[in-house]
XYZ file of C-alpha atoms in Angstrom:
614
model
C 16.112 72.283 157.261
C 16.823 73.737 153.538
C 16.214 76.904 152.790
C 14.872 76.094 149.281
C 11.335 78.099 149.141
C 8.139 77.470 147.347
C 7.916 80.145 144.505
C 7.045 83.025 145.453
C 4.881 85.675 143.443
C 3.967 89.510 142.971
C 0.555 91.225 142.387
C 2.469 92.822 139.799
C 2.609 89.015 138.015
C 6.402 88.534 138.782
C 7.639 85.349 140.549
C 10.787 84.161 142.173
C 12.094 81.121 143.695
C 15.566 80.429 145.488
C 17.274 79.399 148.582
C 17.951 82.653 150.891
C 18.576 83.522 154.355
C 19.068 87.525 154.444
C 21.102 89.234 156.966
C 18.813 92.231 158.708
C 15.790 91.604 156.923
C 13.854 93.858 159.288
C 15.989 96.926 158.149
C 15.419 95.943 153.944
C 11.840 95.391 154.854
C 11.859 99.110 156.078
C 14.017 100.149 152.908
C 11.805 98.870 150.685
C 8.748 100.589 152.681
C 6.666 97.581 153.703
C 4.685 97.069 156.460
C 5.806 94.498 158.993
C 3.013 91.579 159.203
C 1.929 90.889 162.668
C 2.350 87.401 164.150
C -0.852 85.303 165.820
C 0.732 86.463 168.893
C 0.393 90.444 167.785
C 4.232 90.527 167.637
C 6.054 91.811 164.828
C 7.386 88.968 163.406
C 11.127 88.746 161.461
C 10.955 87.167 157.753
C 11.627 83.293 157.445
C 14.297 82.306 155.363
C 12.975 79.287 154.496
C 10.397 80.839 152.208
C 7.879 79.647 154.310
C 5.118 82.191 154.677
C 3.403 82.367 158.086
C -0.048 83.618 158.432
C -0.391 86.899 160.017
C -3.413 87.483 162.387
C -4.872 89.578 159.727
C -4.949 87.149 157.702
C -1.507 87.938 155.861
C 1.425 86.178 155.034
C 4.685 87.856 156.651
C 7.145 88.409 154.015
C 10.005 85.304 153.336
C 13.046 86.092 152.689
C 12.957 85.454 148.661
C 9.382 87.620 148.892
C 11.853 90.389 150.467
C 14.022 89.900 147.639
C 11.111 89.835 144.783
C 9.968 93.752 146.247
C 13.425 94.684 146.321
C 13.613 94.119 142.654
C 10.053 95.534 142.456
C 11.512 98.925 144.081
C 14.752 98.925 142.778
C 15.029 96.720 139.444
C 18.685 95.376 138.481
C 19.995 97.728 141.509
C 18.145 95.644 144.157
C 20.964 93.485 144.747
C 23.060 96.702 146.389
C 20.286 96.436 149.059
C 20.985 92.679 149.645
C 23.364 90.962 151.844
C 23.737 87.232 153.626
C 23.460 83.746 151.913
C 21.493 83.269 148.588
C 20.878 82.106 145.372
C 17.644 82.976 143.250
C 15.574 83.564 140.317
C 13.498 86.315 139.112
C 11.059 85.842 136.513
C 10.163 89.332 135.551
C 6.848 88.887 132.466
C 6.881 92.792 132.057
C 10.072 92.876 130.389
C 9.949 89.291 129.488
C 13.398 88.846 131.482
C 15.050 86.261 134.242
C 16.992 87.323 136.754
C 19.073 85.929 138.915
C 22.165 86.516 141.601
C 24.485 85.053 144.175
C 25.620 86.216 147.464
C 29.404 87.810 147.564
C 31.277 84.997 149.031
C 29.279 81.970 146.924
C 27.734 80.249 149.567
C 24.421 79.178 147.851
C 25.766 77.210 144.653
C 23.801 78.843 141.283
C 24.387 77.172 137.693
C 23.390 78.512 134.742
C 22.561 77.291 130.947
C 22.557 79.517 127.780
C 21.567 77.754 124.736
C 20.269 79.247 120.958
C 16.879 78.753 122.040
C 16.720 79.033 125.864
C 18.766 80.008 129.064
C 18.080 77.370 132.228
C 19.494 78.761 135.875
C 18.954 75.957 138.754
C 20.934 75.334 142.225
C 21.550 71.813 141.251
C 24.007 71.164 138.280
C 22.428 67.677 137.851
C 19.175 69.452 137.174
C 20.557 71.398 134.121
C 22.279 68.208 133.293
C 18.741 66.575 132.785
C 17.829 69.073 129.911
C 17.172 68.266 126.542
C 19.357 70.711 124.855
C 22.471 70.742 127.746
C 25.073 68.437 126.359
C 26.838 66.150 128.739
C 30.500 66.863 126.830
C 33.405 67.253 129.252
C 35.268 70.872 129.625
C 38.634 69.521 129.324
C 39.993 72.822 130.497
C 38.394 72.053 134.101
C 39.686 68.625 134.097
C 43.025 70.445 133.252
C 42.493 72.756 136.168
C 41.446 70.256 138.553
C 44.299 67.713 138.058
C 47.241 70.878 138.324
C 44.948 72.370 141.586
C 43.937 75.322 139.823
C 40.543 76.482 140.923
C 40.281 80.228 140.256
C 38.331 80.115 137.494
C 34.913 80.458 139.396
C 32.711 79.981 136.527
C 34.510 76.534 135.338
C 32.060 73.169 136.089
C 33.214 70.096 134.588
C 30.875 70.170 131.497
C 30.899 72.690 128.286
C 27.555 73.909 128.597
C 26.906 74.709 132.173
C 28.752 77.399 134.094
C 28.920 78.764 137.729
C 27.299 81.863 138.491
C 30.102 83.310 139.726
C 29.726 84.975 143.184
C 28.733 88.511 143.884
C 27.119 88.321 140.078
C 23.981 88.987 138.735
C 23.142 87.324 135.592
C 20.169 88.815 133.391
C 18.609 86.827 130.070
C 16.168 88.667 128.020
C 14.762 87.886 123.988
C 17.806 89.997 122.687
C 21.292 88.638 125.312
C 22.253 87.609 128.312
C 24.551 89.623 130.538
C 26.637 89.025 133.557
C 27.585 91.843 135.986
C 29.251 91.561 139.144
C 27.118 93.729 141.686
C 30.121 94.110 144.129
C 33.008 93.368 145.421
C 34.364 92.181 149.204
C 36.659 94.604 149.700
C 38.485 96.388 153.012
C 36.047 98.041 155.153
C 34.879 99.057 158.481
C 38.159 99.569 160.350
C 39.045 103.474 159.653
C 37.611 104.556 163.412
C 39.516 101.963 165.368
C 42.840 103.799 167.245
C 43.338 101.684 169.585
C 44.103 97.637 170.112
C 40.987 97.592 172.668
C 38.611 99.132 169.272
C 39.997 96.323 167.189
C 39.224 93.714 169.392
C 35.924 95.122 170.310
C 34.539 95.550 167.230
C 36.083 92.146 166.013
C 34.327 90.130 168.825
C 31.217 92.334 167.917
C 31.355 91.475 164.534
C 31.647 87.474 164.768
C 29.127 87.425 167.657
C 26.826 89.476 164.989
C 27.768 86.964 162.173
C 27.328 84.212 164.657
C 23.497 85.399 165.898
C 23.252 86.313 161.696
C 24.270 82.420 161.202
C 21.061 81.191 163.532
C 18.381 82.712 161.631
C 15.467 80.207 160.984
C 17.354 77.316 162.753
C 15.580 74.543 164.846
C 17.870 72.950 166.758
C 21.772 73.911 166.291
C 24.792 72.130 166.142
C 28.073 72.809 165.621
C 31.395 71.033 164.358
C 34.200 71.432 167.152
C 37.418 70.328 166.664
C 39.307 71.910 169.567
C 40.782 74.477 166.878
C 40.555 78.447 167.155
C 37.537 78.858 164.727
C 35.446 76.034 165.826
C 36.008 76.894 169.362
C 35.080 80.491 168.552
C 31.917 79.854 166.718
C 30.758 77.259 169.250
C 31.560 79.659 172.432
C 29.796 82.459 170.845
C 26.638 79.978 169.887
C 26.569 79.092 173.688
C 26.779 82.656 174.511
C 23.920 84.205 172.033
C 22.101 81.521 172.820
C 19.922 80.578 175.900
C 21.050 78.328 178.502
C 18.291 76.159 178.320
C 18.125 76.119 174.532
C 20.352 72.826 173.562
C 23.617 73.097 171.337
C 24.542 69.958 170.252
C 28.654 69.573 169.493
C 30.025 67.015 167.074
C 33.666 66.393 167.108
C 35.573 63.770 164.858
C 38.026 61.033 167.014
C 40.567 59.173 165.634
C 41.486 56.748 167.829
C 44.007 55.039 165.719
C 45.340 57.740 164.260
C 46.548 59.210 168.168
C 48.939 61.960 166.451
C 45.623 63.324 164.870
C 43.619 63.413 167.747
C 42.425 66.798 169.479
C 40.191 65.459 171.954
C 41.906 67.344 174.941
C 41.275 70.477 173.315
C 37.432 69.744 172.830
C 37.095 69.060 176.350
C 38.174 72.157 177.277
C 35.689 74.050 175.482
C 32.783 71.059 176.620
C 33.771 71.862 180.090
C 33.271 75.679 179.814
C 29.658 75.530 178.987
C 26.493 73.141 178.271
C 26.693 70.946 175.369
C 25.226 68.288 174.068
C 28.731 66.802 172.784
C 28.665 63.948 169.897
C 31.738 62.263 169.379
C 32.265 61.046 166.006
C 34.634 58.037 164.873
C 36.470 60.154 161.775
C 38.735 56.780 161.429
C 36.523 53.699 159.939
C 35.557 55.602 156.903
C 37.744 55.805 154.002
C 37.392 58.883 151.219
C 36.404 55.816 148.536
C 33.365 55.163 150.988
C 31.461 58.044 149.731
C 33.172 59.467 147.245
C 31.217 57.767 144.661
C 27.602 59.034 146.572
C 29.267 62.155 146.583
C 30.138 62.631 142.774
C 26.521 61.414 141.924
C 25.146 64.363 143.955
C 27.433 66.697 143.002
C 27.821 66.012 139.205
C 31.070 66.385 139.127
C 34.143 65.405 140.638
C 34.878 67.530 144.480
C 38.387 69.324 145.795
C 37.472 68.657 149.368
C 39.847 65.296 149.990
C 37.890 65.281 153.682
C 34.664 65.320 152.315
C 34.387 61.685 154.317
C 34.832 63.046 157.337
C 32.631 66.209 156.794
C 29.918 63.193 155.833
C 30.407 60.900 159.193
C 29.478 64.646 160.635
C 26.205 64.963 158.915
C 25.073 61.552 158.890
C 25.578 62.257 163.080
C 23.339 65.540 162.867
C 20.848 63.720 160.686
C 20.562 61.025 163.431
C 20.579 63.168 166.571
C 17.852 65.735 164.923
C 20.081 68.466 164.197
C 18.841 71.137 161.240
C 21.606 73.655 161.563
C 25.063 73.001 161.736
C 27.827 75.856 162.161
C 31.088 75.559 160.505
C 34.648 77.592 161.576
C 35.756 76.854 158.505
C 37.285 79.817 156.625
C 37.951 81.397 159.835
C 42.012 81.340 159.675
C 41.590 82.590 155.856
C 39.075 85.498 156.837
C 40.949 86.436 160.174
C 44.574 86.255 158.639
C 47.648 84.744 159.840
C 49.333 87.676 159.497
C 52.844 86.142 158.934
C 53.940 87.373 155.865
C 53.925 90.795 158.176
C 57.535 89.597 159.190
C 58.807 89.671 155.566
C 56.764 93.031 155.193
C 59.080 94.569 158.116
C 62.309 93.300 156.242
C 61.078 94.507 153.042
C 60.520 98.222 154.528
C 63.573 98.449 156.585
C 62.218 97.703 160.062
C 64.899 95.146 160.976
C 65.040 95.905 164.580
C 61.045 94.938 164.545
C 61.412 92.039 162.181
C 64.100 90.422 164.455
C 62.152 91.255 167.679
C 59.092 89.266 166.274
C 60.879 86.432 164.839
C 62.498 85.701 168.373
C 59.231 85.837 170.017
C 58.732 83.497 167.396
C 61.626 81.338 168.160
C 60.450 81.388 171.547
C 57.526 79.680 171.234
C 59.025 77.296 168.951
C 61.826 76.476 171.212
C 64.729 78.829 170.484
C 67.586 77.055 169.077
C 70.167 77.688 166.170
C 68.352 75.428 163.970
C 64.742 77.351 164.859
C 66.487 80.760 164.014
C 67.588 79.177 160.943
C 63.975 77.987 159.612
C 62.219 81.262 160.645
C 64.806 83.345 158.801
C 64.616 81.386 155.841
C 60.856 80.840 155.379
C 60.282 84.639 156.484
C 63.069 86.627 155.575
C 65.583 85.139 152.764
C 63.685 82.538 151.532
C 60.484 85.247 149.801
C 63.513 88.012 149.309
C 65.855 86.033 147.985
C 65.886 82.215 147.361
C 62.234 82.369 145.880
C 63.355 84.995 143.088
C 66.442 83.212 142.122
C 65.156 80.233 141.649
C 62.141 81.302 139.432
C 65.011 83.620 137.161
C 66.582 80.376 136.893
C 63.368 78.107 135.956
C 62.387 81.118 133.139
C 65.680 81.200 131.595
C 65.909 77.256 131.347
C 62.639 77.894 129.794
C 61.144 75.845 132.636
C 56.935 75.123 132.144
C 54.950 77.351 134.830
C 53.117 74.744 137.178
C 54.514 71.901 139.855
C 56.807 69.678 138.123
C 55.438 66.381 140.021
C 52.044 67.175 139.010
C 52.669 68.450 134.876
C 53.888 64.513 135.435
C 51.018 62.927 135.495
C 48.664 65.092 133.247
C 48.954 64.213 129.332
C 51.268 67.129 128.095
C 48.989 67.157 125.017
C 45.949 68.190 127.296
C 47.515 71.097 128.633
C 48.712 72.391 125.295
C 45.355 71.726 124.312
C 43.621 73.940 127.006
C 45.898 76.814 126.852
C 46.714 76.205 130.541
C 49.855 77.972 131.003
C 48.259 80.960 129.617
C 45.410 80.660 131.435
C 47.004 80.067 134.602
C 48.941 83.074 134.411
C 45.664 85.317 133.828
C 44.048 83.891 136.259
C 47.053 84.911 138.818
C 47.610 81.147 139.452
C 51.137 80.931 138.903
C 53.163 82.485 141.492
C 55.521 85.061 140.005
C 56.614 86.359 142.862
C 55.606 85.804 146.409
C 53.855 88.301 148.483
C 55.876 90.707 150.573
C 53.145 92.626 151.888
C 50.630 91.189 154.557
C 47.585 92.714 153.012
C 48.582 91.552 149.395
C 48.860 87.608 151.028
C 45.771 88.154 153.060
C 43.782 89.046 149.587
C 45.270 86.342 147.545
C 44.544 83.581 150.656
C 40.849 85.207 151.290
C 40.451 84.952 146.983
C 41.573 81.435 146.298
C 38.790 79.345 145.094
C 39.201 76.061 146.718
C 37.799 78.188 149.740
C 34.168 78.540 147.930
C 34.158 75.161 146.203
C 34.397 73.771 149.873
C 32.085 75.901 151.593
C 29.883 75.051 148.201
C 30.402 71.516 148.620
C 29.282 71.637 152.566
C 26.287 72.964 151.753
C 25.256 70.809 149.007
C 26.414 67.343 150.809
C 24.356 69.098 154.159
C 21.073 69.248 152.407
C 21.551 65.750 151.104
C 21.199 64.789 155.462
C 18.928 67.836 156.080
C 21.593 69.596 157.328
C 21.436 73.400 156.786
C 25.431 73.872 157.151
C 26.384 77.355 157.332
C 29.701 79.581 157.894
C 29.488 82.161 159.877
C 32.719 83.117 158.837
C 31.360 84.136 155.451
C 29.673 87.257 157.138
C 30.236 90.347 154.822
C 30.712 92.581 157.107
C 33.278 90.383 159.497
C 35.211 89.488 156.251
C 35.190 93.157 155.234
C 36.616 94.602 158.835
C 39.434 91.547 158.892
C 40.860 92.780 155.663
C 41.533 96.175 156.360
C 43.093 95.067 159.975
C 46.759 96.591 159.874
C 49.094 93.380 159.874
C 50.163 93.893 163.735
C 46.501 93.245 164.641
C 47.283 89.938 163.059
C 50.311 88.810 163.858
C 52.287 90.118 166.906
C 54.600 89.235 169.789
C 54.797 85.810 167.695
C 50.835 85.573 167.844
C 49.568 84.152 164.623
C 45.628 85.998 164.212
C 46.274 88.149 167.361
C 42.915 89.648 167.461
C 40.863 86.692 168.042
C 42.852 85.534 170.217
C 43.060 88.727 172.389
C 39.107 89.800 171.319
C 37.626 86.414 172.886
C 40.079 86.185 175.999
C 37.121 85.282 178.272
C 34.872 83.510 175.979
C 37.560 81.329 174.599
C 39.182 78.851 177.160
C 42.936 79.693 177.584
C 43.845 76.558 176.814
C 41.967 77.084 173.283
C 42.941 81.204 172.891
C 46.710 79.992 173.620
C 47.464 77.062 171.181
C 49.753 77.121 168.369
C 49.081 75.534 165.068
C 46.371 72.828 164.645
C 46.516 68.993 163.761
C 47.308 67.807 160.752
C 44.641 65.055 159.081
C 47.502 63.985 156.584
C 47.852 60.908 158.913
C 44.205 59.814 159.056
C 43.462 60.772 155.427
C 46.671 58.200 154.792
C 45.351 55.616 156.730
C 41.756 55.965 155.540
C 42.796 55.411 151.737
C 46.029 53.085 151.900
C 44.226 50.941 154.691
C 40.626 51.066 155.003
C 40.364 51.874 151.110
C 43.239 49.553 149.818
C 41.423 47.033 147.710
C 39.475 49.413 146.285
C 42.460 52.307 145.393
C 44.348 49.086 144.156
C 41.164 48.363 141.906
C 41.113 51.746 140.401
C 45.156 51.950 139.653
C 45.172 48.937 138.060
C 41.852 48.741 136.050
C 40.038 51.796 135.506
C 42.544 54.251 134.971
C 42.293 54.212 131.074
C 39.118 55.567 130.345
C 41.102 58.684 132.040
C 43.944 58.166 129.657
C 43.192 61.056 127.589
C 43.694 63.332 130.774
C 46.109 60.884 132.708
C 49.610 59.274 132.392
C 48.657 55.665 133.688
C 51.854 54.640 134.107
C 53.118 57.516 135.880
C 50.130 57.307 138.324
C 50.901 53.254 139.077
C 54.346 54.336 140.028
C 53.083 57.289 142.025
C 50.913 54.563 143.612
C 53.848 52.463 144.366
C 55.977 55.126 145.673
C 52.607 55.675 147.966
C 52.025 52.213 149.203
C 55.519 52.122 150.008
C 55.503 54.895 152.377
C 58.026 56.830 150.138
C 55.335 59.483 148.377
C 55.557 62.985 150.157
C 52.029 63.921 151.536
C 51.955 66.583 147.903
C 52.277 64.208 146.271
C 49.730 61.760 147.527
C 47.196 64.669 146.991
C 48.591 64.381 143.573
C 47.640 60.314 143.288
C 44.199 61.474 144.935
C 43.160 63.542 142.162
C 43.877 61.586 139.480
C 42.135 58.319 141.409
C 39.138 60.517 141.826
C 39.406 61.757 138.166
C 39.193 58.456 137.259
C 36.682 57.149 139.431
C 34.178 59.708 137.811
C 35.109 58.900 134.343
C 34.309 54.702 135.003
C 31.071 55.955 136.465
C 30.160 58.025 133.802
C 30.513 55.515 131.160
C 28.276 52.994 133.523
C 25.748 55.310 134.645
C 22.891 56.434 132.325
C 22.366 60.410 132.200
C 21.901 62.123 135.968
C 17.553 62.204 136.142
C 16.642 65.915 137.061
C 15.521 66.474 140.649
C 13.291 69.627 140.551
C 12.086 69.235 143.722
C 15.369 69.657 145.647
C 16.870 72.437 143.927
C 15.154 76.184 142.392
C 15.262 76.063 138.414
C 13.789 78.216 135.934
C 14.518 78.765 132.581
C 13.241 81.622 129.394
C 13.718 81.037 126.146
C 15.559 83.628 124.622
């Protein structure tokens, strides 16, 4: 069920129009001063995110969440957005002033892209709508395609075409006659853990906090599903659904098998969360798809080329919800980045002098590992010498060779003269991209993990592909206030005793099954992702290496990526750099379709747009 509403409007002859779902819209309905509309039933009934007025037995409408939003700005003006917190993206058209407004949520969930032209800015949730303008030009941003093929995403304004940007997150943007302005209206920042003393307040108020983002996650749902892998965050966010949730209220589970793929398989650890509560479990064949299946599907609805190399799996998941009635789906993803692993705490206790502590926690470590010489050996080298010393050396040594910033197997394949071209080195430093020295410190790492923006173009992605199925997807994960407590944990909440993200392990002992709450590590889906594209995708990868790769000559080496194909097929490519041959296959793959595909055709109905002239 998308949470697109119809527009909504203001006796004061304001409109707006967006896709919302507010967190505690009772309490901003009080804020603002409004009077809660009673449902047929004489209850006081919560806002809809959907937009979808319901008729009160007055004979009024109770208040959507975008209406919520339009009298906060009534109230408030550009200030409103302090007031506002959950998933959105919106407009405001405001005829008073003769200005548009219009914002994102903090973490980016709701995608919002915007157009500013001579004559006219355009903001819509659907690039391809802006695309369909008159006056937007269709013209490449070559810096994007830059960023994209060298995995550089933390520009969160970049799209790949000139004239249309990102809204970035936590931003307002505000057109009038005389500019337009961008302002970021906060920040998600350490918060909410100064009155915990204790590890029993930490874990409290953590399990408190996802249970609240979980319930926060459920608003305006119809039936709920959720995507269970066996891991630690899908297992959490699936417990805690069964445990907000009635008993006789159905939650369906949809879990991906790989039955060819057996070293990829986490079906044991699914059944031990199926067999710790009622579930409607779907089990999902993640192995007869290949990412060429859908990828082209996928770049038409997207625009633009995606970062999500999965994004066929997380597609044989919706297509399952769409078929088994499923609105809502709830995704752990995000949940190790929001949490923290907490391991760069061992270097931290090296770096300050705690050595006694550092070795303790790197043989309870060990121990879990299996201690041996060679296990002592790896930890002590990833943890200790390895960020302290080998790291540092070796980048002194690249700078005074005079060594290019970026990975040397990917600069391979990207024409040199389109990186000169886009300034990337430059802009790869300012953007904090290149690594100039590792973190030491377990809060620095847990900011620069929780900041990256492959994180948002994912959960972006999600979102966009879910609505495609009718599939509200949504991360509870992405809570403000959950993400705001987990980085201000002190690092031995996170890591301890050689626990990796010690709190939720220790917060949900009792909700979690111990075979979940006590597993190290997850699966990796290099294997099946392999499989998918070598195997099930071979004629078609070979198709694309051999014959449409020059149309992308003017970002690609051809010749280097036939060899990195070769190397691939061969079984001698390291899994880096097959993510490396990935990119520049998809890259490609969008270019052919571009020059075979008339102009995308604007779909107003599935996406908010409004534009001004300026």
């Amino acid at each position: 069920m998308p949470e697109a509403s119809g527009i909504q409007y203001h006796e004061s002859g304001m409109s707006a129009v967006g896709n919302a779902r507010l967190d505690e819209p009772g309490r901003l309905t009080r804020r603002i001063g409004l009077r809660p509309k009673l449902n047929s039933n004489g209850s006081r009934g919560a806002s809809s995110p959907n937009g979808r007025a319901t008729k009160g037995a007055t004979g009024g409408k109770a208040q959507s969440d975008i209406g919520l939003i339009l009298n906060a700005y009534v109230k408030w003006g550009l200030s409103f957005t302090e007031h506002l917190q959950g998933a959105f993206a919106f407009v405001i058209w405001d005829p008073r002033k003769c200005r548009l407004v219009a914002a994102r949520d903090p973490f980016g969930q709701e995608p919002l892209f915007s157009y500013e032209g001579t004559e006219v800015v355009a903001v819509a949730s659907g690039l391809n709508v802006l695309r369909g303008l008159p006056p937007v030009s269709d013209e490449i941003d070559e810096r994007r395609v830059a960023d994209f093929l060298m995995f550089m995403h933390q520009d969160k304004e970049a799209t790949f075409y000139k004239d249309i940007r990102r809204v970035p997150p936590s931003h307002l943007l505000v057109a009038s006659r005389s500019d337009t302005e961008l302002r970021q209206y906060r920040t998600l920042s350490p918060s909410g853990g100064g009155g915990c003393q204790s590890d029993s307040e930490y874990e409290e108020t953590y399990r408190e906090r996802l249970f609240r983002a979980v319930r926060r996650s459920t608003r305006g749902s119809g039936r709920i599903g959720t995507w269970l892998s066996g891991g630690l965050d899908s297992s959490s966010i699936t417990c805690a659904a069964r445990g907000l949730l009635p008993e006789k209220e159905p939650i369906s589970t949809f879990s991906l098998t790989f039955d060819t793929v057996p070293q990829s398989d986490e079906q044991e650890f699914i059944e031990a969360v199926l067999r710790a509560g009622e579930y409607d479990a779907h089990f999902v064949p993640g192995d007869k798809e290949g990412p060429l299946d859908v990828a082209d599907e996928a770049m038409r609805v997207l625009g633009e080329p995606f970062t999500t190399p999965n994004l066929f799996m997380t597609v044989s998941l919706l297509q399952a919800a769409e078929q088994s009635g499923v609105d809502t789906a709830l995704d752990g993803f995000l949940g190790d980045s929001v949490t923290g692993h907490g391991t760069t705490r061992l270097t931290e206790l090296a770096v300050t002098g705690q050595w006694l502590t550092a070795a303790r926690e790197l043989q309870a470590v060990a121990q879990m590992l299996g201690p041996s010489l060679k296990t002592y050996q790896n930890l002590f080298r990833t943890y200790i010498s390895g960020p302290l010393v080998a790291e540092p050396l070796r980048r002194a040594w690249k700078e005074l060779r005079g060594k290019p910033v970026g990975d040397e197997d990917t600069r391979n394949v990207v024409q040199p003269g389109l990186l000169r071209s886009t300034n990337w080195e430059q802009r790869a430093r300012a953007h904090g991209a290149v690594r100039t020295q590792s973190p030491v410190r377990e809060e620095e790492a847990h900011r620069k993990e929780f900041q990256s923006g492959n994180l948002r173009l994912a959960v972006e992605t999600a979102i966009r592909m879910g609505r495609e199925f009718g599939v509200s997807v949504r991360f509870p994960f992405a809570d403000e206030d959950l993400i705001s407590f987990c980085l201000a944990l002190p690092p031995q909440q996170k890591c301890r005793g050689g626990w990796t993200r010690r709190i939720a392990r220790e917060a949900l002992s009792g909700v979690l099954p111990e075979k979940i709450a006590g597993r190290h590590g997850k699966t990796s889906l290099g294997p099946v992702f392999n499989r998918a594209l070598f195997d099930l995708n071979g004629e078609k990868l070979r198709a694309i290496v051999h014959d449409q790769l020059e149309r992308a000559s003017a970002f690609l080496r051809p010749d280097v990526v036939r060899r990195l194909y070769q190397r691939s097929v061969d079984g001698e490519a390291s899994q880096d750099e097959i993510a490396i041959l990935w990119n520049a296959v998809l890259l490609a793959r969008w270019m052919n379709l571009r020059a075979t595909a008339d102009k995308a055709s604007p779909t107003p109905s599935a996406s908010l747009t409004h534009t001004q002239p300026t």
